[in-house]
XYZ file of C-alpha atoms in Angstrom:
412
model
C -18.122 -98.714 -5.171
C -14.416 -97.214 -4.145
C -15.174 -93.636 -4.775
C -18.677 -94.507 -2.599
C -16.307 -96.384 0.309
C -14.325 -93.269 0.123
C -16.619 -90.778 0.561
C -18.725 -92.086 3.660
C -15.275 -93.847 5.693
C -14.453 -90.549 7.432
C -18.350 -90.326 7.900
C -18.281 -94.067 9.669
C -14.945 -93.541 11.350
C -16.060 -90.278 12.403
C -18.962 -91.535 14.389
C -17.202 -94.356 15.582
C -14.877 -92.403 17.400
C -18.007 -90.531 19.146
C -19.605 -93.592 20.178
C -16.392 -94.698 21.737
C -15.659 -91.541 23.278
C -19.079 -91.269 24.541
C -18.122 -95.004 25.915
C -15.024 -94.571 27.482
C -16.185 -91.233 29.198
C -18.896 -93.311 30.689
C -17.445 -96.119 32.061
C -14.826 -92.959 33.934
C -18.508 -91.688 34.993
C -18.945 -95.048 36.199
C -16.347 -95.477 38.607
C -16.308 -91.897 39.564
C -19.680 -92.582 40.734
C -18.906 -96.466 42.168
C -16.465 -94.328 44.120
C -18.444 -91.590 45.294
C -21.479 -93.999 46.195
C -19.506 -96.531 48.200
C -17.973 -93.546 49.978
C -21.214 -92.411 50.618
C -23.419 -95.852 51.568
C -20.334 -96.926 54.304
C -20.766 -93.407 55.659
C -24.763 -93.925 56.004
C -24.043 -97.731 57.376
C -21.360 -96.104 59.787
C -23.904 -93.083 61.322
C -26.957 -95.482 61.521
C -24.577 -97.829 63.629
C -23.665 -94.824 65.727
C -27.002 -93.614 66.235
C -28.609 -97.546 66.615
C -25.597 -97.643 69.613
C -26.740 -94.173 70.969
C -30.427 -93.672 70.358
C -30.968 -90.697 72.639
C -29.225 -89.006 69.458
C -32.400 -88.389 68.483
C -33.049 -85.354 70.787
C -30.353 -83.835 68.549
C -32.824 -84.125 64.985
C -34.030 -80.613 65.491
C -30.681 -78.887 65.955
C -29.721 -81.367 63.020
C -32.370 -79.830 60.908
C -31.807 -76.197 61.430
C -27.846 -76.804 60.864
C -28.526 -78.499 57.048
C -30.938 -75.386 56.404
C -28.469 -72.943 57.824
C -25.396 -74.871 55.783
C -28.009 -74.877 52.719
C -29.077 -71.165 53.091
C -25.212 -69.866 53.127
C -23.625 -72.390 50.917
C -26.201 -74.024 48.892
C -27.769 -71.558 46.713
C -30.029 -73.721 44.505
C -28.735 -76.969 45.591
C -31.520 -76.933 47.345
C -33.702 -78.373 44.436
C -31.853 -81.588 44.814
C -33.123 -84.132 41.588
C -34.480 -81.154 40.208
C -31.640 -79.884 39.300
C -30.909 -83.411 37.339
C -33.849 -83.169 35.096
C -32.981 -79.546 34.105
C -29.604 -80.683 33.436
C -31.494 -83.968 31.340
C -33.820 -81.428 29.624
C -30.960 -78.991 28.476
C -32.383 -76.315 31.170
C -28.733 -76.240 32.496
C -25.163 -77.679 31.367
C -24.361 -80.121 34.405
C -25.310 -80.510 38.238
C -23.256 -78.051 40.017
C -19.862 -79.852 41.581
C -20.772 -78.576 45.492
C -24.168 -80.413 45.615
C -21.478 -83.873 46.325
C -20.690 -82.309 49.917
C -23.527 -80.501 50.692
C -25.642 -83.355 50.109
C -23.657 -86.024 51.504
C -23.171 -84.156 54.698
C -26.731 -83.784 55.260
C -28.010 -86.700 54.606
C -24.933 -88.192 56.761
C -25.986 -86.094 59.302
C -29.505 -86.575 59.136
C -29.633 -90.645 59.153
C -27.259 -89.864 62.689
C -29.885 -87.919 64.338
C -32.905 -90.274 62.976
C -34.799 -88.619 60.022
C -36.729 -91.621 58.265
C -35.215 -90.737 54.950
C -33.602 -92.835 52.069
C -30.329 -92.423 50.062
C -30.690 -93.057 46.398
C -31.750 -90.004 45.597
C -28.040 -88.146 47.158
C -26.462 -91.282 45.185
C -27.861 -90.275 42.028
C -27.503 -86.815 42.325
C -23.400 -87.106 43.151
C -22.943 -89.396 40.660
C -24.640 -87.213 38.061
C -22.926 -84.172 39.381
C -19.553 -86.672 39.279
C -20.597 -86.894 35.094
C -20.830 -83.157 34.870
C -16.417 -83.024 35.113
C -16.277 -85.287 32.124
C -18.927 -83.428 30.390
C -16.396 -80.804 28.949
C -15.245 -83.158 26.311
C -17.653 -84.058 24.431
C -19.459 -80.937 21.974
C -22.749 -82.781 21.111
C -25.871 -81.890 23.455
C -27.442 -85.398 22.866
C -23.842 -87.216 23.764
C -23.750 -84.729 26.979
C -27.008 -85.736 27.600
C -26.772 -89.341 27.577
C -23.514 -88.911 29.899
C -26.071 -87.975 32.051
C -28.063 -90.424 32.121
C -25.037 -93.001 32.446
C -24.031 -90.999 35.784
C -27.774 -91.453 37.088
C -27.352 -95.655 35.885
C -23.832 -94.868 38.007
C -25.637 -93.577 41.323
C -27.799 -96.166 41.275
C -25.977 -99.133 40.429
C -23.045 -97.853 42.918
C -25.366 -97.853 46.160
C -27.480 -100.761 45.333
C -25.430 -103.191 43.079
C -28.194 -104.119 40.518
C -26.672 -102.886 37.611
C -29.225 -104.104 35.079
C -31.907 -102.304 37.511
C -29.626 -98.759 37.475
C -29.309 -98.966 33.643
C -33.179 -98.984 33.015
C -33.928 -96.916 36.093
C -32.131 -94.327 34.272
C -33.652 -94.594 30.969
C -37.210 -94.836 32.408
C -36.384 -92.021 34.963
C -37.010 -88.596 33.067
C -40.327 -88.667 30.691
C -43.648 -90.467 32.006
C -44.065 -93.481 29.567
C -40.759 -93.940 27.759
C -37.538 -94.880 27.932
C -34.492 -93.282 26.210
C -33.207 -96.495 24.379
C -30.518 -94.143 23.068
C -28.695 -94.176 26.109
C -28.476 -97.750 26.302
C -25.035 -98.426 26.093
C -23.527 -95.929 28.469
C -26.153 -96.596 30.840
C -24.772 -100.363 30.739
C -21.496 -99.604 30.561
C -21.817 -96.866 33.882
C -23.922 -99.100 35.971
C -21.259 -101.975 35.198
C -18.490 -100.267 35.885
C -20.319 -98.537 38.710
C -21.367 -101.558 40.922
C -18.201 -103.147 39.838
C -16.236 -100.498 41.581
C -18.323 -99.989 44.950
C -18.312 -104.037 45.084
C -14.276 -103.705 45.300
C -14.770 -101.057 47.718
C -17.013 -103.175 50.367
C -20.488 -102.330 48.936
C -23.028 -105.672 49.286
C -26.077 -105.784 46.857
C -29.191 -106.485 49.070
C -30.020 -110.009 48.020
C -32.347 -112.562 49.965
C -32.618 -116.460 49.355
C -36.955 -116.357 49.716
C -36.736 -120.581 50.395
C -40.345 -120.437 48.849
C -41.728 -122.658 46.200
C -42.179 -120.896 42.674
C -46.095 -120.577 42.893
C -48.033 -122.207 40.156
C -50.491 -119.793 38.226
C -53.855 -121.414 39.498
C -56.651 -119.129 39.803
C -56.224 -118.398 43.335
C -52.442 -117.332 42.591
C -53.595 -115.099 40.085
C -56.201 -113.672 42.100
C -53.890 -113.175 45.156
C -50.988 -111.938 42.644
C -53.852 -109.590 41.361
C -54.383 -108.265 44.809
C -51.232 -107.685 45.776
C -50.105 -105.535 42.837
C -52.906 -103.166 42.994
C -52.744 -102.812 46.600
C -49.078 -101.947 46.018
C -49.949 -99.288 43.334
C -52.033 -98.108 45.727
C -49.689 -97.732 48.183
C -47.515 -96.028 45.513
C -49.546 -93.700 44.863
C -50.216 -93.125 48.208
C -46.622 -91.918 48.776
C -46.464 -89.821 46.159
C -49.475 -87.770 47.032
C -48.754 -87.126 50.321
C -45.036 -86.199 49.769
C -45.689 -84.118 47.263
C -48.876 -82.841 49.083
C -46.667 -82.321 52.335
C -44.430 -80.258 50.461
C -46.771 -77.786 49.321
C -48.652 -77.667 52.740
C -45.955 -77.171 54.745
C -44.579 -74.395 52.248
C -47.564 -72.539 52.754
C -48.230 -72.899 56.773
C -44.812 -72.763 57.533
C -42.667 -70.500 55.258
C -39.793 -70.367 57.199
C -37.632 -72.867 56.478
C -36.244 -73.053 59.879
C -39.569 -73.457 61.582
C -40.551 -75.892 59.124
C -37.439 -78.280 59.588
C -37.299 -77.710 63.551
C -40.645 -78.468 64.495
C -41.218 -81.562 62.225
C -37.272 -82.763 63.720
C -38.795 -82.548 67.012
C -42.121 -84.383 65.956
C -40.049 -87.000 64.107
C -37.688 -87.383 67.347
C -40.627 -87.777 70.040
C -41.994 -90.145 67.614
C -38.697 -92.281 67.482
C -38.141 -92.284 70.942
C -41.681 -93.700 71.493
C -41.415 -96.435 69.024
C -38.153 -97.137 69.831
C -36.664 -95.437 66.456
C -38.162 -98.026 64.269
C -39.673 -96.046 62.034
C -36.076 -93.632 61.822
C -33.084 -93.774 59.276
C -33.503 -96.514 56.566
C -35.180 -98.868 58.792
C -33.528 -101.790 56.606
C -34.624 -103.994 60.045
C -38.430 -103.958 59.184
C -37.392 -105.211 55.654
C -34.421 -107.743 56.527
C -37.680 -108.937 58.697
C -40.172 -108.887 55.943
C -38.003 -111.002 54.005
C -37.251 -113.736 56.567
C -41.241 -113.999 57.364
C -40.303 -112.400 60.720
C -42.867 -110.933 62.900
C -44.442 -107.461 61.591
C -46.714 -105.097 62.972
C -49.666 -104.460 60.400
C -49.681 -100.851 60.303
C -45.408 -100.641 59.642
C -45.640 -100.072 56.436
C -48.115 -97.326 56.665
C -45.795 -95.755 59.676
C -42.835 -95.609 57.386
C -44.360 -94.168 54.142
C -46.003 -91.510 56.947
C -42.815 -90.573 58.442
C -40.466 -90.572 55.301
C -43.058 -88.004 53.211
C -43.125 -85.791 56.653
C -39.032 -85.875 56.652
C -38.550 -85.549 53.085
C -41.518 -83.141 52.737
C -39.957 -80.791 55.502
C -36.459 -80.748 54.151
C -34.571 -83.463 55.256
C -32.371 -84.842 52.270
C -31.468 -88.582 51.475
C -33.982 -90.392 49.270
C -37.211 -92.429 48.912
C -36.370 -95.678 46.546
C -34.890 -97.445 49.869
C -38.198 -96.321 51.733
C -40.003 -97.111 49.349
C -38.484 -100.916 49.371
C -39.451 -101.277 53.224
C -42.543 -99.810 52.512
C -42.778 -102.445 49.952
C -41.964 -105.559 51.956
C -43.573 -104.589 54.879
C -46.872 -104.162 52.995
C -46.301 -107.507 50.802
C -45.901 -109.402 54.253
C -49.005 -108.074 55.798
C -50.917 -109.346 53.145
C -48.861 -112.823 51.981
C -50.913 -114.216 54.721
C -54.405 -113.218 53.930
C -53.476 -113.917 49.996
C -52.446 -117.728 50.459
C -48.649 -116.634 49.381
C -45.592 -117.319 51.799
C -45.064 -114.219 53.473
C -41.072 -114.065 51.865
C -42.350 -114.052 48.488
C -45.052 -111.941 49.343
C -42.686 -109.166 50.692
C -40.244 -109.606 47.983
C -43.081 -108.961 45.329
C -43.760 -105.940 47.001
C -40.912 -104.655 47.628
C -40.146 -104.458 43.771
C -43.890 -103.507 43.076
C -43.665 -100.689 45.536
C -40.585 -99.378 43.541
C -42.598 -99.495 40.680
C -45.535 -97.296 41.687
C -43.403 -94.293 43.664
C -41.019 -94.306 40.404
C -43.821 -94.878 37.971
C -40.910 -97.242 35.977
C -41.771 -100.987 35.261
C -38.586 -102.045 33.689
C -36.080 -101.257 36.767
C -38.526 -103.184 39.562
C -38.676 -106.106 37.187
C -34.772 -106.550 37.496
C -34.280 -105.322 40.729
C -36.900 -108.363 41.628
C -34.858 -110.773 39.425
C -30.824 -109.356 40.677
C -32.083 -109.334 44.055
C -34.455 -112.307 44.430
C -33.630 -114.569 41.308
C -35.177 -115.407 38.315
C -37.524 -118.435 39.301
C -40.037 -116.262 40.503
C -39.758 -113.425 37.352
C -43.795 -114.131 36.227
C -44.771 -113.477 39.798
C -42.784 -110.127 39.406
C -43.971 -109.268 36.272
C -47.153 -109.820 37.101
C -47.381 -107.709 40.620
C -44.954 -104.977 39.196
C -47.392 -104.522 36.441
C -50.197 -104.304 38.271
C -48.815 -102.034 40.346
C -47.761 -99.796 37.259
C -50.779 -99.583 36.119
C -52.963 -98.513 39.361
C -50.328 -95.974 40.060
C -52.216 -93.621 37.111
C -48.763 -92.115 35.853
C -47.639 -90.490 39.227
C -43.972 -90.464 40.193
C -41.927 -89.185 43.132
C -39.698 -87.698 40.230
C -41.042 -84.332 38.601
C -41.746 -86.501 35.406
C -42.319 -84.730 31.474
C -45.155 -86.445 30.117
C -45.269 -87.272 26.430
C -46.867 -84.907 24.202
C -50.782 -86.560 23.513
C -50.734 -87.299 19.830
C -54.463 -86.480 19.608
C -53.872 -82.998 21.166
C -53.061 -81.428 17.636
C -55.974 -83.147 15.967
């Protein structure tokens, strides 16, 4: 029993000491990235507030456009690709996410939320954060461990800019293969998305959390029914998004090669539109949701306005994001049809706002806890319920360019 002790202690110790490396270098991902992310969300508060106090800055979104494409063109090289580049760094395609995406990216999507594009910022988040991981990468030898570093730095992103750390964890592990999550990369995907939020909260960075005031609903028929409803017109909506971004994308690559002429004209478009509406529609529009949430006052086609105008900015090569589009999107929907359902209109917009989430990302766990962090946990069957549904009616589409999992009757 010695001589067996003996011979598998360097074994144990061994692989304790990579576990707790692996640890450590996480929870440095994790406040690399709380730092970078609250950096980043103050400096997307500060340009909205600047262009919300001057909104003839919108004339300017054209000339905005072409300057990110010109900075891109000279600088950027294939920084370009954005999250792309994170999944070939999560499938072993490349060693890290180069260190210049962090300015490049942060300037335009600074720069774009000044002039008015309707875009998000999770997506710059994540990518920073990850690209934050890639310095600490270096240390450890093991592909796997590297790999899961990743994944913390994604948790990192996430949990930095939106404080739900239990949300950023299992965003992360849901994010890269259609279907599954990598379990694996449990703990440092905790231990990022702690450390992450943790860190932006010192720096000033407020989670987006609502007190609904409505009554937990009891599951009578009519609930379900209405609950029913709701979730598939949510994956709906999901999906929705998803095919006309990615739709857009190609299109506009095809009539409109130039990158320039793609960018410029849609700018204008997207300015004349703003000015009309009087820029509702433009930068995160976090008014529509803050309104959703309070059973404000709502036009009925909002929701369909934003998820139009974020695919046409995102599509034509704006950067920011589409998770915190996707949650306006979300509520806006949910409040247009509380109503009609029989559910209070808060509730209503909070379930959708989560169930949204759910069908852009194609993830279930993340929406289920950013509905419970954000909203509380009294209402968690109602979330589960709508998030699922909304899951399921997406059909396995994603904003994200998703690996599905291998069919195990395709070798049969």
């Amino acid at each position: 029993m010695k001589q067996q002790w003996t011979e598998k202690a360097p074994v144990w110790l061994a692989g304790a000491r990579r576990v707790l490396l692996l640890l450590a270098l996480s929870a440095a991902a994790g406040a690399v990235g709380g730092v970078l992310t609250a950096v980043f969300g103050h400096g997307v508060l500060a340009v909205t507030a600047l262009r919300e106090r001057w909104p003839l800055l919108l004339v300017l979104l054209p000339a905005g456009g072409a300057l990110i494409c010109a900075v891109y063109a000279r600088w950027g090289g294939e920084c370009g690709r954005g999250m792309a580049l994170v999944f070939d760094a999560a499938a072993g395609r490349r060693n890290n996410v180069p260190a210049r995406l962090i300015p490049l990216a942060v300037g335009a999507t600074w720069l774009g939320h000044l002039l008015g594009a309707s875009v998000g910022r999770e997506g710059v988040a994540v990518q920073i954060a990850a690209a934050g991981a890639g310095f600490l990468t270096p240390a450890l030898s093991c592909p796997k461990d590297r790999r899961q570093l990743l994944i913390a730095g994604v948790a990192a992103g996430f949990a930095g800019l939106f404080r739900t750390p239990l949300a950023a964890a299992f965003f992360a592990l849901e994010l890269f293969h259609t279907g599954v999550a990598q379990y694996d990369a449990l703990l440092p995907a905790v231990t990022a998305a702690l450390t992450a939020s943790a860190v932006s909260g010192a720096l000033g960075v407020s989670p987006a959390t609502a007190v609904l005031g409505a009554a937990v609903p009891a599951f009578t028929v009519e609930t379900l029914i209405a609950l029913v409803v709701l979730g598939a017109a949510c994956g709906l909506a999901g999906r929705l998004f998803v095919a006309l971004l990615h739709g857009l994308k190609d299109r506009f690559g095809r009539w409109m090669p130039n990158a320039y002429q793609r960018i410029i004209l849609v700018g204008a478009l997207v300015a004349l539109f703003g000015l009309a509406t009087g820029s509702r529609y433009n930068g995160l529009s976090e008014g529509l949701s803050a309104a959703a949430l309070a059973g404000g006052s709502l036009y009925a086609w909002d929701w369909l306005a934003k998820l139009c105008l974020t695919a046409v900015c995102l599509a034509a090569g704006f950067q920011g994001g589409e998770v915190a589009p996707l949650f306006t999107i979300g509520a806006c929907l949910g409040a247009v049809l509380a109503a009609p359902l029989g559910l209070p209109v808060p509730l209503g917009a909070a379930l959708a706002y989560a169930a949204v989430f759910a069908a852009g990302t194609n993830t279930l766990a993340a929406p289920l806890l950013v509905g419970l962090e954000l909203f509380g946990g009294e209402y968690f069957g109602s979330f589960f319920l709508v998030c699922v549904l909304a899951y399921a009616c997406n059909g396995g589409h994603s904003i994200y360019p998703q690996t599905p999992l291998p069919d195990p009757d395709a070798a049969d």
